[in-house]
Amino acid sequence: MTADRNAGKSIESLFPHFITQKDLPILVSSNDAIFSDVDAVLCCLPHGTTQEIIKALPKGLKIVDLSADFRLRDTSEYEEWYGQPHRAPDLQEEAIYGLTEIFREEIKNARLVANPGCYPTSIQLPLVPLIKSKLIEYKNIIIDSKSGASGAGRGAKVANLYTELTEGIMSYGVTRHRHVPEIEQGLSHAAHSKVTVSFTPHLMPMSRGMQSTIYVEMAPGVTAEDLYQQLKVSYEDEEFVKLLEKGVVPRTHDVRGSNYCYMNVFPDRISGRAIIISVIDNLVKGASGQALQNLNIMMGFPENTGLGYLPLFP
């Protein structure tokens, strides 16, 4: 376990909920870590810092990167949205995008997996099968997403103070959120054609959880029932993606603390349109849970190893 600013400290001193777990390693600086002693690395560093570090790691390591540094296949697009040039373009060509249920076969043989962002996970899981099956139009996709405050990390920020966040809702990153190119990249890959979306995220006064409400225009002759049946077929054998019974509205409470994604489809009052609702825990399926799911696949372990937790309710 590495943590440069907190090197030398115990994990439980930073995360007291680990106090009951014995024999956890003392945190060390990444410069002092002996990477020849490990088989795999999970990188959880800020955007823009991972590229140089991963370049310097031994070539035989399996790596899952939770930052955005290897998510965008086009390095010029990375520079446009993240404000700095990509420092490891050769590694970018090697990286596999880790949306597990969609790219499982590619992940099996990968050395470097770019773990998806939380919003893109909640959005692509329902939309990719519908786009691949040509059941929805590629235009006029409107996405309204809401996240708990933990999506912004643990750093002290004025916008995340209790008095700033509680009893209110705040939109942010309007038209320029950094997850936009990642979302459009995934949908365009599924469509074999350029797909653009209207995406607005909102910060909610809750610690964790994420909901994406997606408004789509169906292809001619297609009904909301067709969308439902396609998602049912796509995910009926998946452990962590669940299509709910017809009419049941997904709730963030019902996936809290778990690696599950719940979704459902509803016919819109406007003819020819449908509404899709998808919920995840932004810290688990939207981050560390999906990272572990990917690592399990890369290492040949059962995919659900370490992930068999029921959602925490209430």
Short mmCIF file of C-alpha atoms in Angstrom, two decimals:
data_model
loop_
_atom_site.label_atom_id
_atom_site.label_comp_id
_atom_site.label_asym_id
_atom_site.label_seq_id
_atom_site.Cartn_x
_atom_site.Cartn_y
_atom_site.Cartn_z
CA MET A 1 0.00 0.00 0.00
CA THR A 2 1.49 3.32 -1.09
CA ALA A 3 0.53 6.83 -0.03
CA ASP A 4 3.25 9.42 -0.49
CA ARG A 5 1.88 12.12 1.84
CA ASN A 6 1.01 9.53 4.49
CA ALA A 7 4.00 7.21 4.16
CA GLY A 8 4.85 5.51 7.42
CA LYS A 9 1.31 5.60 8.76
CA SER A 10 -0.98 2.64 9.31
CA ILE A 11 -4.04 2.22 7.11
CA GLU A 12 -6.38 2.25 10.11
CA SER A 13 -5.05 5.64 11.20
CA LEU A 14 -6.38 7.09 7.95
CA PHE A 15 -9.41 4.81 7.60
CA PRO A 16 -10.54 3.89 11.15
CA HIS A 17 -13.09 1.36 9.89
CA PHE A 18 -10.12 -0.96 9.22
CA ILE A 19 -9.16 -1.09 12.91
CA THR A 20 -10.46 -4.66 13.28
CA GLN A 21 -8.36 -5.94 10.35
CA LYS A 22 -5.00 -7.31 11.44
CA ASP A 23 -1.72 -7.53 9.53
CA LEU A 24 -2.48 -4.75 7.08
CA PRO A 25 0.74 -3.29 5.62
CA ILE A 26 2.18 0.05 6.72
CA LEU A 27 1.85 2.68 4.02
CA VAL A 28 5.04 3.40 2.08
CA SER A 29 6.08 5.95 -0.52
CA SER A 30 5.64 4.74 -4.10
CA ASN A 31 9.39 5.33 -4.54
CA ASP A 32 10.07 2.80 -1.78
CA ALA A 33 7.63 0.15 -2.97
CA ILE A 34 9.20 -3.11 -4.14
CA PHE A 35 7.10 -3.82 -7.21
CA SER A 36 9.05 -6.98 -8.02
CA ASP A 37 7.29 -8.58 -5.05
CA VAL A 38 3.76 -8.15 -6.43
CA ASP A 39 1.76 -9.53 -9.35
CA ALA A 40 -0.65 -6.65 -9.88
CA VAL A 41 -1.11 -2.97 -9.11
CA LEU A 42 -4.24 -0.90 -8.58
CA CYS A 43 -3.44 2.77 -9.29
CA CYS A 44 -5.73 5.24 -7.50
CA LEU A 45 -3.82 8.44 -8.17
CA PRO A 46 -5.06 11.86 -9.35
CA HIS A 47 -5.55 12.43 -13.06
CA GLY A 48 -2.34 13.38 -14.82
CA THR A 49 -0.01 11.65 -12.38
CA THR A 50 -0.47 8.00 -13.31
CA GLN A 51 1.09 7.98 -16.78
CA GLU A 52 4.69 8.56 -15.68
CA ILE A 53 4.38 6.13 -12.77
CA ILE A 54 2.94 3.30 -14.85
CA LYS A 55 5.62 3.84 -17.52
CA ALA A 56 8.24 3.12 -14.86
CA LEU A 57 6.63 -0.07 -13.50
CA PRO A 58 7.97 -3.54 -14.39
CA LYS A 59 6.48 -4.74 -17.68
CA GLY A 60 5.20 -8.00 -16.22
CA LEU A 61 2.73 -6.39 -13.82
CA LYS A 62 -1.02 -6.45 -14.34
CA ILE A 63 -2.33 -2.92 -13.83
CA VAL A 64 -5.79 -1.49 -13.25
CA ASP A 65 -5.77 2.31 -13.32
CA LEU A 66 -8.69 4.08 -11.63
CA SER A 67 -7.75 7.54 -12.91
CA ALA A 68 -8.83 8.95 -16.27
CA ASP A 69 -5.31 8.81 -17.67
CA PHE A 70 -5.87 5.87 -20.02
CA ARG A 71 -9.63 5.97 -20.65
CA LEU A 72 -9.60 8.10 -23.81
CA ARG A 73 -8.14 6.28 -26.82
CA ASP A 74 -7.42 9.55 -28.63
CA THR A 75 -4.56 11.25 -26.80
CA SER A 76 -5.37 14.61 -28.40
CA GLU A 77 -8.84 14.38 -26.90
CA TYR A 78 -7.25 13.69 -23.52
CA GLU A 79 -5.18 16.87 -23.87
CA GLU A 80 -8.27 18.88 -24.85
CA TRP A 81 -10.36 17.77 -21.86
CA TYR A 82 -7.67 17.38 -19.19
CA GLY A 83 -5.53 20.36 -20.12
CA GLN A 84 -2.17 18.60 -20.49
CA PRO A 85 -0.46 16.39 -23.06
CA HIS A 86 -0.57 12.63 -22.64
CA ARG A 87 2.80 11.43 -21.36
CA ALA A 88 2.50 7.77 -22.29
CA PRO A 89 0.93 7.45 -25.76
CA ASP A 90 2.52 4.03 -26.32
CA LEU A 91 0.85 2.72 -23.19
CA GLN A 92 -2.44 4.28 -24.29
CA GLU A 93 -2.41 2.08 -27.39
CA GLU A 94 -2.09 -0.96 -25.13
CA ALA A 95 -4.77 0.03 -22.60
CA ILE A 96 -8.12 -1.76 -22.57
CA TYR A 97 -11.22 0.12 -21.43
CA GLY A 98 -12.54 -1.78 -18.42
CA LEU A 99 -16.32 -1.67 -18.67
CA THR A 100 -16.44 -5.25 -17.48
CA GLU A 101 -19.71 -6.58 -18.85
CA ILE A 102 -19.02 -5.09 -22.30
CA PHE A 103 -15.29 -5.80 -22.74
CA ARG A 104 -14.80 -8.94 -20.65
CA GLU A 105 -12.97 -10.89 -23.36
CA GLU A 106 -10.51 -8.07 -24.07
CA ILE A 107 -9.89 -7.61 -20.32
CA LYS A 108 -8.90 -11.27 -19.92
CA ASN A 109 -5.70 -10.80 -21.88
CA ALA A 110 -4.96 -7.20 -20.92
CA ARG A 111 -1.89 -5.97 -19.09
CA LEU A 112 -3.25 -2.45 -18.51
CA VAL A 113 -6.94 -1.76 -17.91
CA ALA A 114 -8.39 1.73 -17.70
CA ASN A 115 -11.16 1.54 -15.12
CA PRO A 116 -14.22 3.53 -16.28
CA GLY A 117 -15.54 6.63 -14.59
CA CYS A 118 -18.61 6.41 -12.39
CA TYR A 119 -21.00 8.38 -14.61
CA PRO A 120 -19.89 6.58 -17.80
CA THR A 121 -20.45 3.21 -16.10
CA SER A 122 -24.02 4.05 -15.09
CA ILE A 123 -24.76 5.42 -18.57
CA GLN A 124 -23.04 2.95 -20.89
CA LEU A 125 -24.32 -0.22 -19.23
CA PRO A 126 -27.92 0.44 -20.29
CA LEU A 127 -27.20 2.29 -23.54
CA VAL A 128 -24.52 0.15 -25.22
CA PRO A 129 -26.76 -2.93 -25.79
CA LEU A 130 -29.57 -0.72 -27.12
CA ILE A 131 -27.25 1.11 -29.52
CA LYS A 132 -25.62 -2.12 -30.71
CA SER A 133 -29.05 -3.57 -31.47
CA LYS A 134 -30.06 -0.35 -33.29
CA LEU A 135 -33.16 0.06 -31.11
CA ILE A 136 -32.55 3.72 -30.31
CA GLU A 137 -31.57 6.73 -32.37
CA TYR A 138 -28.05 8.07 -31.98
CA LYS A 139 -29.32 11.65 -31.70
CA ASN A 140 -31.21 13.51 -28.99
CA ILE A 141 -29.86 11.41 -26.11
CA ILE A 142 -30.30 13.46 -22.94
CA ILE A 143 -28.66 12.31 -19.70
CA ASP A 144 -29.42 13.73 -16.26
CA SER A 145 -27.09 12.22 -13.63
CA LYS A 146 -26.86 12.70 -9.87
CA SER A 147 -24.02 11.72 -7.55
CA GLY A 148 -23.24 11.65 -3.86
CA ALA A 149 -20.50 13.94 -2.57
CA SER A 150 -17.92 11.15 -2.32
CA GLY A 151 -17.57 11.31 -6.09
CA ALA A 152 -15.43 14.41 -5.55
CA GLY A 153 -12.99 12.55 -3.28
CA ARG A 154 -11.93 13.23 0.33
CA GLY A 155 -10.09 16.49 -0.25
CA ALA A 156 -11.30 19.58 1.61
CA LYS A 157 -13.26 21.74 -0.85
CA VAL A 158 -15.62 24.60 -0.13
CA ALA A 159 -18.31 23.15 -2.41
CA ASN A 160 -18.28 19.91 -0.38
CA LEU A 161 -18.68 21.51 3.05
CA TYR A 162 -21.78 20.42 4.94
CA THR A 163 -23.37 23.87 4.83
CA GLU A 164 -22.69 24.18 1.10
CA LEU A 165 -24.05 20.76 0.19
CA THR A 166 -26.88 19.90 2.55
CA GLU A 167 -30.52 20.77 1.75
CA GLY A 168 -29.73 21.57 -1.85
CA ILE A 169 -28.82 20.30 -5.31
CA MET A 170 -26.02 21.71 -7.44
CA SER A 171 -25.38 21.20 -11.14
CA TYR A 172 -21.74 21.32 -12.15
CA GLY A 173 -19.52 20.76 -15.19
CA VAL A 174 -22.42 21.91 -17.37
CA THR A 175 -21.52 21.08 -21.03
CA ARG A 176 -17.85 20.53 -20.04
CA HIS A 177 -17.74 17.64 -17.59
CA ARG A 178 -14.67 15.49 -18.26
CA HIS A 179 -16.75 12.32 -18.49
CA VAL A 180 -18.45 13.56 -21.69
CA PRO A 181 -15.74 12.35 -24.11
CA GLU A 182 -15.57 9.00 -22.30
CA ILE A 183 -19.35 8.54 -22.60
CA GLU A 184 -19.37 9.53 -26.27
CA GLN A 185 -16.36 7.34 -27.02
CA GLY A 186 -18.14 4.27 -25.66
CA LEU A 187 -21.44 4.98 -27.37
CA SER A 188 -19.73 5.81 -30.67
CA HIS A 189 -17.76 2.55 -30.50
CA ALA A 190 -21.04 0.65 -30.06
CA ALA A 191 -22.70 2.53 -32.91
CA HIS A 192 -19.71 2.48 -35.31
CA SER A 193 -20.69 6.10 -35.81
CA LYS A 194 -20.19 9.38 -33.97
CA VAL A 195 -22.64 9.79 -31.08
CA THR A 196 -22.99 13.01 -29.11
CA VAL A 197 -25.06 13.45 -25.96
CA SER A 198 -26.43 16.18 -23.72
CA PHE A 199 -25.07 15.38 -20.25
CA THR A 200 -25.52 17.31 -17.02
CA PRO A 201 -24.34 15.99 -13.64
CA HIS A 202 -25.67 17.12 -10.27
CA LEU A 203 -24.21 16.91 -6.78
CA MET A 204 -26.64 15.55 -4.20
CA PRO A 205 -26.60 15.91 -0.40
CA MET A 206 -25.73 12.25 0.23
CA SER A 207 -22.43 10.51 0.83
CA ARG A 208 -22.62 7.89 -1.92
CA GLY A 209 -24.81 6.66 -4.74
CA MET A 210 -25.43 7.61 -8.36
CA GLN A 211 -28.48 7.73 -10.61
CA SER A 212 -28.56 8.38 -14.33
CA THR A 213 -31.90 9.20 -15.92
CA ILE A 214 -31.56 8.84 -19.68
CA TYR A 215 -34.05 10.09 -22.28
CA VAL A 216 -33.84 8.40 -25.68
CA GLU A 217 -35.62 8.48 -29.02
CA MET A 218 -36.51 4.99 -30.23
CA ALA A 219 -35.93 3.78 -33.76
CA PRO A 220 -39.03 3.68 -35.99
CA GLY A 221 -41.42 0.92 -34.95
CA VAL A 222 -39.56 0.19 -31.71
CA THR A 223 -41.35 0.21 -28.34
CA ALA A 224 -40.19 0.53 -24.74
CA GLU A 225 -41.01 -3.17 -24.40
CA ASP A 226 -38.42 -3.92 -27.10
CA LEU A 227 -35.80 -1.99 -25.12
CA TYR A 228 -36.73 -3.89 -21.97
CA GLN A 229 -36.44 -7.26 -23.68
CA GLN A 230 -33.06 -6.37 -25.22
CA LEU A 231 -31.64 -5.41 -21.81
CA LYS A 232 -33.11 -8.58 -20.34
CA VAL A 233 -31.32 -10.73 -22.91
CA SER A 234 -28.09 -8.74 -22.61
CA TYR A 235 -27.81 -9.04 -18.85
CA GLU A 236 -29.77 -12.13 -17.82
CA ASP A 237 -26.56 -14.07 -17.10
CA GLU A 238 -24.70 -11.18 -15.45
CA GLU A 239 -24.21 -11.26 -11.69
CA PHE A 240 -23.80 -7.55 -11.10
CA VAL A 241 -26.18 -5.93 -13.61
CA LYS A 242 -29.86 -6.41 -12.86
CA LEU A 243 -32.88 -5.36 -14.92
CA LEU A 244 -35.71 -4.86 -12.43
CA GLU A 245 -39.26 -6.09 -12.83
CA LYS A 246 -41.40 -3.92 -15.08
CA GLY A 247 -42.56 -0.76 -13.40
CA VAL A 248 -40.08 -0.91 -10.51
CA VAL A 249 -38.07 2.30 -10.15
CA PRO A 250 -34.36 1.79 -9.35
CA ARG A 251 -33.16 3.50 -6.16
CA THR A 252 -29.63 4.31 -5.04
CA HIS A 253 -30.52 2.98 -1.56
CA ASP A 254 -30.88 -0.51 -3.04
CA VAL A 255 -27.30 -0.72 -4.38
CA ARG A 256 -25.51 1.13 -1.56
CA GLY A 257 -22.18 -0.48 -0.69
CA SER A 258 -22.45 -3.09 -3.47
CA ASN A 259 -21.07 -3.76 -6.94
CA TYR A 260 -24.54 -3.92 -8.49
CA CYS A 261 -26.09 -1.82 -11.22
CA TYR A 262 -29.90 -1.79 -11.23
CA MET A 263 -31.78 -0.46 -14.25
CA ASN A 264 -35.20 -0.25 -15.81
CA VAL A 265 -37.01 1.16 -18.86
CA PHE A 266 -40.19 3.22 -18.94
CA PRO A 267 -42.27 4.47 -21.89
CA ASP A 268 -42.26 8.26 -22.10
CA ARG A 269 -45.51 10.22 -22.41
CA ILE A 270 -44.03 11.61 -25.63
CA SER A 271 -44.62 9.14 -28.43
CA GLY A 272 -41.50 7.41 -29.70
CA ARG A 273 -39.39 8.17 -26.63
CA ALA A 274 -38.38 6.15 -23.57
CA ILE A 275 -36.82 6.85 -20.18
CA ILE A 276 -34.08 4.64 -18.76
CA ILE A 277 -33.04 4.80 -15.12
CA SER A 278 -29.78 3.29 -13.91
CA VAL A 279 -28.33 3.31 -10.37
CA ILE A 280 -24.95 2.29 -8.95
CA ASP A 281 -22.82 2.95 -5.90
CA ASN A 282 -20.34 5.45 -7.33
CA LEU A 283 -17.55 4.11 -5.08
CA VAL A 284 -18.06 0.42 -5.88
CA LYS A 285 -19.43 -0.38 -9.35
CA GLY A 286 -18.40 3.16 -10.23
CA ALA A 287 -14.82 2.72 -9.02
CA SER A 288 -13.12 0.19 -6.72
CA GLY A 289 -15.65 -2.64 -7.14
CA GLN A 290 -15.39 -2.63 -10.92
CA ALA A 291 -11.60 -2.34 -10.58
CA LEU A 292 -11.53 -5.51 -8.47
CA GLN A 293 -13.92 -7.21 -10.91
CA ASN A 294 -11.50 -6.37 -13.73
CA LEU A 295 -8.46 -7.51 -11.77
CA ASN A 296 -10.16 -10.83 -10.99
CA ILE A 297 -10.68 -11.41 -14.73
CA MET A 298 -7.09 -10.44 -15.55
CA MET A 299 -5.71 -12.80 -12.90
CA GLY A 300 -8.02 -15.70 -13.75
CA PHE A 301 -9.85 -15.55 -10.42
CA PRO A 302 -13.63 -16.00 -10.05
CA GLU A 303 -15.05 -12.67 -11.17
CA ASN A 304 -17.02 -12.09 -7.98
CA THR A 305 -14.09 -12.67 -5.61
CA GLY A 306 -14.22 -10.05 -2.84
CA LEU A 307 -17.45 -8.59 -4.22
CA GLY A 308 -20.15 -10.81 -2.71
CA TYR A 309 -21.70 -8.15 -0.49
CA LEU A 310 -25.40 -7.40 -0.21
CA PRO A 311 -26.33 -3.72 -0.50
CA LEU A 312 -26.46 -1.94 2.85
CA PHE A 313 -30.02 -0.91 3.74
CA PRO A 314 -31.29 1.45 5.04
#
